Amino acid sequence: MRVDRLHPWPADAAEAEAVQDRLRGRVELAGPTDFPLVAGLDVHYHGDDEVTAAVVVLDAATLEPVERAVAHGRAAFPYVPGLFAFRELPTLVEALERLAVTPDLLVCDGHGLAHPRGFGLACHLGVLTGLPALGVAKTPFVGEHEPPGRERGDWTPIVHEGVTVGRALRTRRDTKPVYVSQGHRIGLDTATSQTLLLTPRYRLPEPVRQADHLARHPAGT
C-alpha cells in the first residue's frame, strides 16, 4: 500500500513538534462507518532501540487474517513525552508499505486526539496514509474521566482542556477500560463501536492483539 512521505523524519524535539503542529490541521473527525478490512498495528522493542513493527490485516466480519507484514529497524528519535510516535513511525510506515492490500481502517496501539498537541500516533498514521484510523490505548495519557460502568460497552468521556478527546471504554465486564480516541477520518461514536466489534473475547481489539504477537514473534514472516 502507499504511504505519503509528507515530511522528513525530524532530528530533534523542536522539529517533531513543528511537524505535529503542521499536520494537525489535516485531521478529519468524520468519515465512513463500515470497514471490511481492518489493520492492527503494534511495535515491539528489543532492548532500548531495536524495534519490530507489525501490521495484521483482518477480515472485519470474521476476524480471520488476510495479510501480515513486519519491518525491523532502530528507533533513532529520543524518548520525549508527546513525541513517542517518532520512535515508531519510520518502521511502522515501512511495514505498511509492504502490504499488498490496503485496509479500510487502521487500529493503533496508542492515542489519537488524546494527546498533548492533539496529534498522537493514530492521527499521524491516518494523515500519512489517508485512511481512517483510531487509537486504542491500555493506559490514559491526557485529560480526565470518570470510571465507566462495570458492563461491556459502558464508557465515559475523556476531557482535556474542556474538549472531549476520547472515551474510557469497558470492553469486558469488570475489566480495566481501554482508552479510545479518533485518529483520522472517523467519528468518536464509530471509533467506539468499532472497538467493541473488534473485542469479542478479550480486552484489546483483535487486530492489535495479533499485531502484538507478530511483533514479538516475527519468525517465518
XYZ file of N, CA, C and O in Angstrom, residues 13-124:
448
model
N 13.363 17.485 19.054
C 12.013 17.721 19.554
C 11.356 18.921 18.887
O 10.162 18.901 18.586
N 12.111 19.986 18.651
C 11.524 21.173 18.038
C 10.995 20.860 16.639
O 9.891 21.282 16.269
N 11.761 20.120 15.862
C 11.306 19.736 14.524
C 10.083 18.831 14.608
O 9.139 18.969 13.814
N 10.077 17.901 15.555
C 8.957 16.974 15.698
C 7.682 17.710 16.085
O 6.601 17.439 15.541
N 7.769 18.635 17.017
C 6.596 19.411 17.411
C 6.072 20.237 16.240
O 4.855 20.386 16.063
N 6.978 20.770 15.437
C 6.559 21.549 14.276
C 5.804 20.680 13.274
O 4.817 21.120 12.674
N 6.253 19.434 13.089
C 5.549 18.508 12.200
C 4.146 18.245 12.728
O 3.158 18.294 11.979
N 4.031 17.964 14.017
C 2.717 17.706 14.601
C 1.803 18.914 14.446
O 0.625 18.776 14.078
N 2.326 20.087 14.708
C 1.508 21.300 14.613
C 1.066 21.547 13.172
O -0.060 21.996 12.928
N 1.931 21.245 12.212
C 1.589 21.491 10.807
C 0.562 20.488 10.295
O -0.362 20.857 9.569
N 0.701 19.222 10.681
C -0.187 18.190 10.161
C -1.510 18.098 10.914
O -2.471 17.533 10.395
N -1.568 18.660 12.114
C -2.787 18.553 12.914
C -3.993 19.124 12.165
O -5.114 18.620 12.283
N -3.794 20.148 11.381
C -4.887 20.753 10.643
C -5.467 19.862 9.563
O -6.545 20.164 9.022
N -4.786 18.791 9.223
C -5.280 17.859 8.197
C -6.198 16.778 8.767
O -6.803 16.033 8.002
N -6.276 16.685 10.068
C -7.088 15.628 10.686
C -8.569 15.890 10.415
O -9.059 17.001 10.609
N -9.265 14.844 9.995
C -10.711 14.896 9.777
C -11.383 14.044 10.846
O -10.949 12.913 11.104
N -12.449 14.562 11.445
C -13.094 13.886 12.564
C -14.439 13.278 12.183
O -15.295 13.065 13.033
N -14.623 12.993 10.917
C -15.806 12.283 10.436
C -15.381 11.460 9.229
O -14.376 11.763 8.578
N -16.139 10.401 8.955
C -15.770 9.558 7.828
C -16.683 8.364 7.715
O -17.822 8.389 8.207
N -16.217 7.304 7.075
C -17.062 6.126 6.883
C -17.400 5.434 8.195
O -16.793 5.714 9.246
N -18.364 4.546 8.123
C -18.780 3.781 9.312
C -18.657 2.280 9.101
O -18.894 1.506 10.026
N -18.281 1.863 7.903
C -18.163 0.434 7.594
C -16.762 0.165 7.069
O -16.277 0.872 6.180
N -16.111 -0.867 7.615
C -14.706 -1.115 7.308
C -14.490 -2.613 7.074
O -14.256 -3.368 8.022
N -14.549 -3.069 5.828
C -14.414 -4.502 5.554
C -13.064 -5.091 5.973
O -12.999 -6.228 6.453
N -11.980 -4.342 5.770
C -10.647 -4.815 6.138
C -10.076 -3.891 7.213
O -9.989 -2.678 7.018
N -9.688 -4.478 8.319
C -9.195 -3.713 9.466
C -7.778 -4.152 9.785
O -7.502 -5.350 9.902
N -6.889 -3.188 9.932
C -5.489 -3.489 10.233
C -5.149 -3.083 11.657
O -5.478 -1.978 12.091
N -4.481 -3.955 12.366
C -3.921 -3.642 13.672
C -2.431 -3.397 13.545
O -1.743 -4.065 12.763
N -1.917 -2.422 14.297
C -0.502 -2.073 14.240
C 0.079 -2.061 15.643
O -0.543 -1.584 16.587
N 1.300 -2.582 15.746
C 1.975 -2.560 17.038
C 3.476 -2.635 16.811
O 3.945 -3.070 15.744
N 4.233 -2.231 17.830
C 5.695 -2.234 17.776
C 6.223 -2.914 19.024
O 5.724 -2.676 20.133
N 7.228 -3.760 18.838
C 7.887 -4.421 19.968
C 9.342 -3.980 20.024
O 10.019 -3.915 18.992
N 9.807 -3.656 21.227
C 11.181 -3.199 21.421
C 12.069 -4.360 21.849
O 11.710 -5.152 22.725
N 13.239 -4.430 21.225
C 14.273 -5.387 21.616
C 15.395 -4.564 22.249
O 16.185 -3.942 21.541
N 15.433 -4.528 23.568
C 16.349 -3.608 24.220
C 15.788 -2.199 24.166
O 14.576 -1.992 24.149
N 16.668 -1.207 24.067
C 16.233 0.179 24.127
C 15.792 0.736 22.777
O 14.862 1.546 22.708
N 16.452 0.310 21.699
C 16.242 0.993 20.425
C 15.876 0.086 19.256
O 15.344 0.569 18.261
N 16.180 -1.186 19.317
C 15.825 -2.085 18.219
C 14.326 -2.375 18.271
O 13.792 -2.725 19.326
N 13.654 -2.215 17.130
C 12.201 -2.370 17.109
C 11.777 -3.280 15.959
O 12.433 -3.358 14.924
N 10.664 -3.955 16.191
C 9.969 -4.688 15.142
C 8.551 -4.158 15.075
O 7.834 -4.151 16.078
N 8.162 -3.680 13.903
C 6.800 -3.199 13.682
C 6.013 -4.264 12.933
O 6.533 -4.899 12.016
N 4.764 -4.447 13.339
C 3.919 -5.462 12.714
C 2.572 -4.868 12.352
O 2.020 -4.041 13.090
N 2.057 -5.300 11.203
C 0.714 -4.938 10.755
C -0.009 -6.222 10.401
O 0.518 -7.053 9.656
N -1.191 -6.396 10.954
C -2.020 -7.570 10.651
C -3.361 -7.068 10.128
O -4.049 -6.302 10.808
N -3.714 -7.495 8.915
C -4.975 -7.112 8.305
C -5.963 -8.259 8.472
O -5.664 -9.407 8.108
N -7.134 -7.955 9.034
C -8.166 -8.958 9.275
C -9.418 -8.635 8.467
O -9.715 -7.465 8.195
N -10.145 -9.686 8.115
C -11.496 -9.527 7.602
C -12.374 -9.128 8.783
O -12.484 -9.875 9.759
N -12.999 -7.970 8.711
C -13.739 -7.465 9.865
C -14.919 -8.353 10.232
O -15.310 -8.419 11.402
N -15.496 -9.025 9.252
C -16.677 -9.850 9.521
C -16.329 -11.128 10.259
O -17.098 -11.593 11.110
N -15.168 -11.700 9.948
C -14.800 -12.995 10.525
C -13.624 -12.909 11.481
O -13.360 -13.855 12.230
N -12.886 -11.800 11.437
C -11.640 -11.608 12.186
C -10.575 -12.630 11.798
O -9.671 -12.936 12.574
N -10.682 -13.132 10.566
C -9.661 -14.026 10.032
C -8.567 -13.206 9.347
O -8.850 -12.189 8.706
N -7.301 -13.646 9.440
C -6.206 -12.892 8.827
C -6.305 -12.869 7.303
O -6.648 -13.865 6.671
N -5.994 -11.706 6.744
C -5.933 -11.523 5.298
C -4.485 -11.348 4.841
O -4.062 -11.909 3.835
N -3.706 -10.570 5.596
C -2.302 -10.344 5.255
C -1.563 -9.867 6.494
O -2.160 -9.256 7.388
N -0.264 -10.167 6.516
C 0.588 -9.715 7.611
C 1.868 -9.136 7.034
O 2.322 -9.560 5.974
N 2.463 -8.171 7.732
C 3.739 -7.607 7.309
C 4.516 -7.167 8.538
O 3.927 -6.711 9.532
N 5.833 -7.313 8.471
C 6.702 -6.846 9.556
C 7.861 -6.056 8.964
O 8.216 -6.212 7.790
N 8.446 -5.219 9.781
C 9.654 -4.488 9.422
C 10.492 -4.327 10.673
O 9.955 -4.198 11.789
N 11.792 -4.348 10.495
C 12.721 -4.203 11.613
C 13.508 -2.913 11.439
O 13.857 -2.522 10.323
N 13.801 -2.263 12.553
C 14.547 -1.022 12.467
C 15.087 -0.593 13.809
O 15.044 -1.342 14.792
N 15.588 0.624 13.835
C 16.140 1.204 15.059
C 15.407 2.512 15.341
O 15.223 3.324 14.436
N 14.995 2.675 16.582
C 14.326 3.909 16.990
C 15.388 4.984 17.185
O 16.058 5.038 18.216
N 15.545 5.825 16.165
C 16.611 6.826 16.203
C 16.222 8.057 16.997
O 17.094 8.795 17.480
N 14.915 8.309 17.129
C 14.466 9.512 17.830
C 14.465 9.245 19.329
O 14.090 8.162 19.773
N 14.868 10.223 20.154
C 14.891 10.005 21.612
C 13.490 9.893 22.187
O 12.509 10.314 21.565
N 13.402 9.341 23.388
C 12.114 9.266 24.064
C 11.795 10.626 24.668
O 12.487 11.104 25.570
N 10.736 11.254 24.146
C 10.254 12.538 24.651
C 8.742 12.420 24.801
O 8.057 12.068 23.840
N 8.185 12.678 25.993
C 6.731 12.589 26.148
C 6.002 13.444 25.110
O 6.365 14.594 24.870
N 4.995 12.861 24.488
C 4.245 13.549 23.455
C 4.826 13.402 22.069
O 4.177 13.727 21.077
N 6.065 12.884 21.986
C 6.729 12.684 20.689
C 7.138 11.227 20.492
O 7.944 10.910 19.612
N 6.561 10.357 21.307
C 6.961 8.950 21.269
C 6.703 8.330 19.896
O 7.412 7.417 19.475
N 5.688 8.829 19.176
C 5.358 8.263 17.864
C 6.546 8.301 16.912
O 6.689 7.417 16.050
N 7.409 9.300 17.043
C 8.525 9.426 16.108
C 9.572 8.331 16.299
O 10.396 8.114 15.407
N 9.539 7.635 17.435
C 10.409 6.479 17.607
C 9.911 5.280 16.789
O 10.696 4.409 16.423
N 8.598 5.253 16.528
C 7.998 4.071 15.921
C 7.544 4.273 14.478
O 7.432 3.319 13.714
N 7.268 5.514 14.096
C 6.696 5.782 12.782
C 7.526 5.257 11.615
O 6.966 4.648 10.691
N 8.843 5.463 11.561
C 9.572 5.000 10.380
C 9.415 3.504 10.127
O 9.210 3.079 8.977
N 9.479 2.704 11.174
C 9.368 1.264 10.992
C 7.931 0.853 10.711
O 7.675 -0.064 9.913
N 6.953 1.512 11.345
C 5.552 1.233 11.050
C 5.219 1.555 9.591
O 4.513 0.790 8.920
N 5.709 2.681 9.102
C 5.464 3.040 7.710
C 6.067 2.000 6.774
O 5.456 1.599 5.775
N 7.272 1.541 7.093
C 7.902 0.509 6.260
C 7.061 -0.758 6.230
O 6.876 -1.377 5.166
N 6.528 -1.159 7.376
C 5.672 -2.349 7.407
C 4.400 -2.138 6.593
O 3.975 -3.028 5.834
N 3.779 -0.980 6.720
C 2.567 -0.696 5.946
C 2.847 -0.748 4.448
O 2.030 -1.263 3.664
N 3.979 -0.228 4.024
C 4.311 -0.191 2.602
C 4.555 -1.593 2.037
O 4.539 -1.768 0.814
N 4.738 -2.572 2.886
C 4.930 -3.947 2.422
C 3.613 -4.684 2.187
O 3.622 -5.806 1.674
N 2.494 -4.075 2.567
C 1.199 -4.719 2.357
C 0.822 -4.679 0.884
O 0.978 -3.651 0.208
N 0.263 -5.781 0.400
C -0.287 -5.816 -0.955
C -1.717 -5.282 -0.979
O -2.171 -4.765 -1.994
N -2.444 -5.434 0.131
C -3.812 -4.911 0.222
C -3.787 -3.594 0.981
O -2.851 -3.314 1.741
N -4.810 -2.793 0.763
C -4.963 -1.544 1.510
C -6.136 -1.692 2.461
O -7.270 -1.883 2.011
N -5.900 -1.651 3.762
C -7.011 -1.800 4.717
C -7.941 -0.591 4.683
O -7.585 0.479 4.176
N -9.126 -0.782 5.236
C -10.115 0.291 5.303
C -10.041 1.069 6.612
O -10.593 2.170 6.711
N -9.376 0.499 7.618
C -9.267 1.130 8.931
C -7.975 0.689 9.588
O -7.626 -0.495 9.553
N -7.273 1.644 10.190
C -6.084 1.358 10.987
C -6.443 1.463 12.461
O -7.009 2.464 12.897
N -6.107 0.426 13.223
C -6.320 0.429 14.668
C -4.945 0.416 15.323
O -4.201 -0.570 15.206
N -4.598 1.493 15.989
C -3.258 1.681 16.528
C -3.229 1.412 18.029
O -4.167 1.780 18.750
N -2.160 0.807 18.482
C -1.917 0.646 19.910
C -1.346 1.964 20.413
O -0.132 2.152 20.482
N -2.232 2.909 20.716
C -1.790 4.230 21.140
C -2.948 5.208 21.101
O -4.108 4.814 21.082
N -2.619 6.485 21.059
C -3.621 7.537 21.139
C -3.738 8.291 19.820
O -2.829 8.261 18.982
N -4.872 8.980 19.667
C -5.086 9.883 18.547
C -5.196 11.304 19.062
O -4.203 11.945 19.407
N -6.435 11.804 19.161
C -6.644 13.162 19.680
C -6.268 13.298 21.147
O -5.968 14.407 21.612
N -6.309 12.218 21.890
C -5.989 12.266 23.320
C -4.473 12.373 23.514
O -3.790 11.432 23.943
N -3.972 13.537 23.208
C -2.527 13.774 23.097
C -2.280 15.247 23.417
O -3.136 16.089 23.154
N -1.130 15.598 23.988
C -0.906 16.991 24.388
C -1.096 18.011 23.272
O -1.538 19.131 23.522
N -0.748 17.655 22.032
C -0.951 18.566 20.906
C -2.066 18.085 19.982
O -2.194 18.570 18.849
N -2.881 17.158 20.463
C -3.998 16.673 19.672
C -3.588 15.936 18.425
O -4.333 15.914 17.440
N -2.402 15.301 18.457
C -1.903 14.647 17.252
C -1.031 13.457 17.638
O 0.188 13.461 17.465
N -1.677 12.421 18.172
C -0.961 11.221 18.540
C -0.703 10.309 17.357
O -0.956 10.656 16.197
N -0.221 9.118 17.653
C 0.188 8.158 16.618
C -0.940 7.862 15.635
O -0.716 7.801 14.417
N -2.164 7.660 16.132
C -3.274 7.312 15.241
C -3.584 8.458 14.281
O -3.912 8.224 13.109
N -3.497 9.698 14.748
C -3.686 10.842 13.855
C -2.593 10.879 12.788
O -2.868 11.074 11.594
N -1.361 10.683 13.216
C -0.222 10.791 12.312
C -0.308 9.732 11.212
O -0.161 10.044 10.017
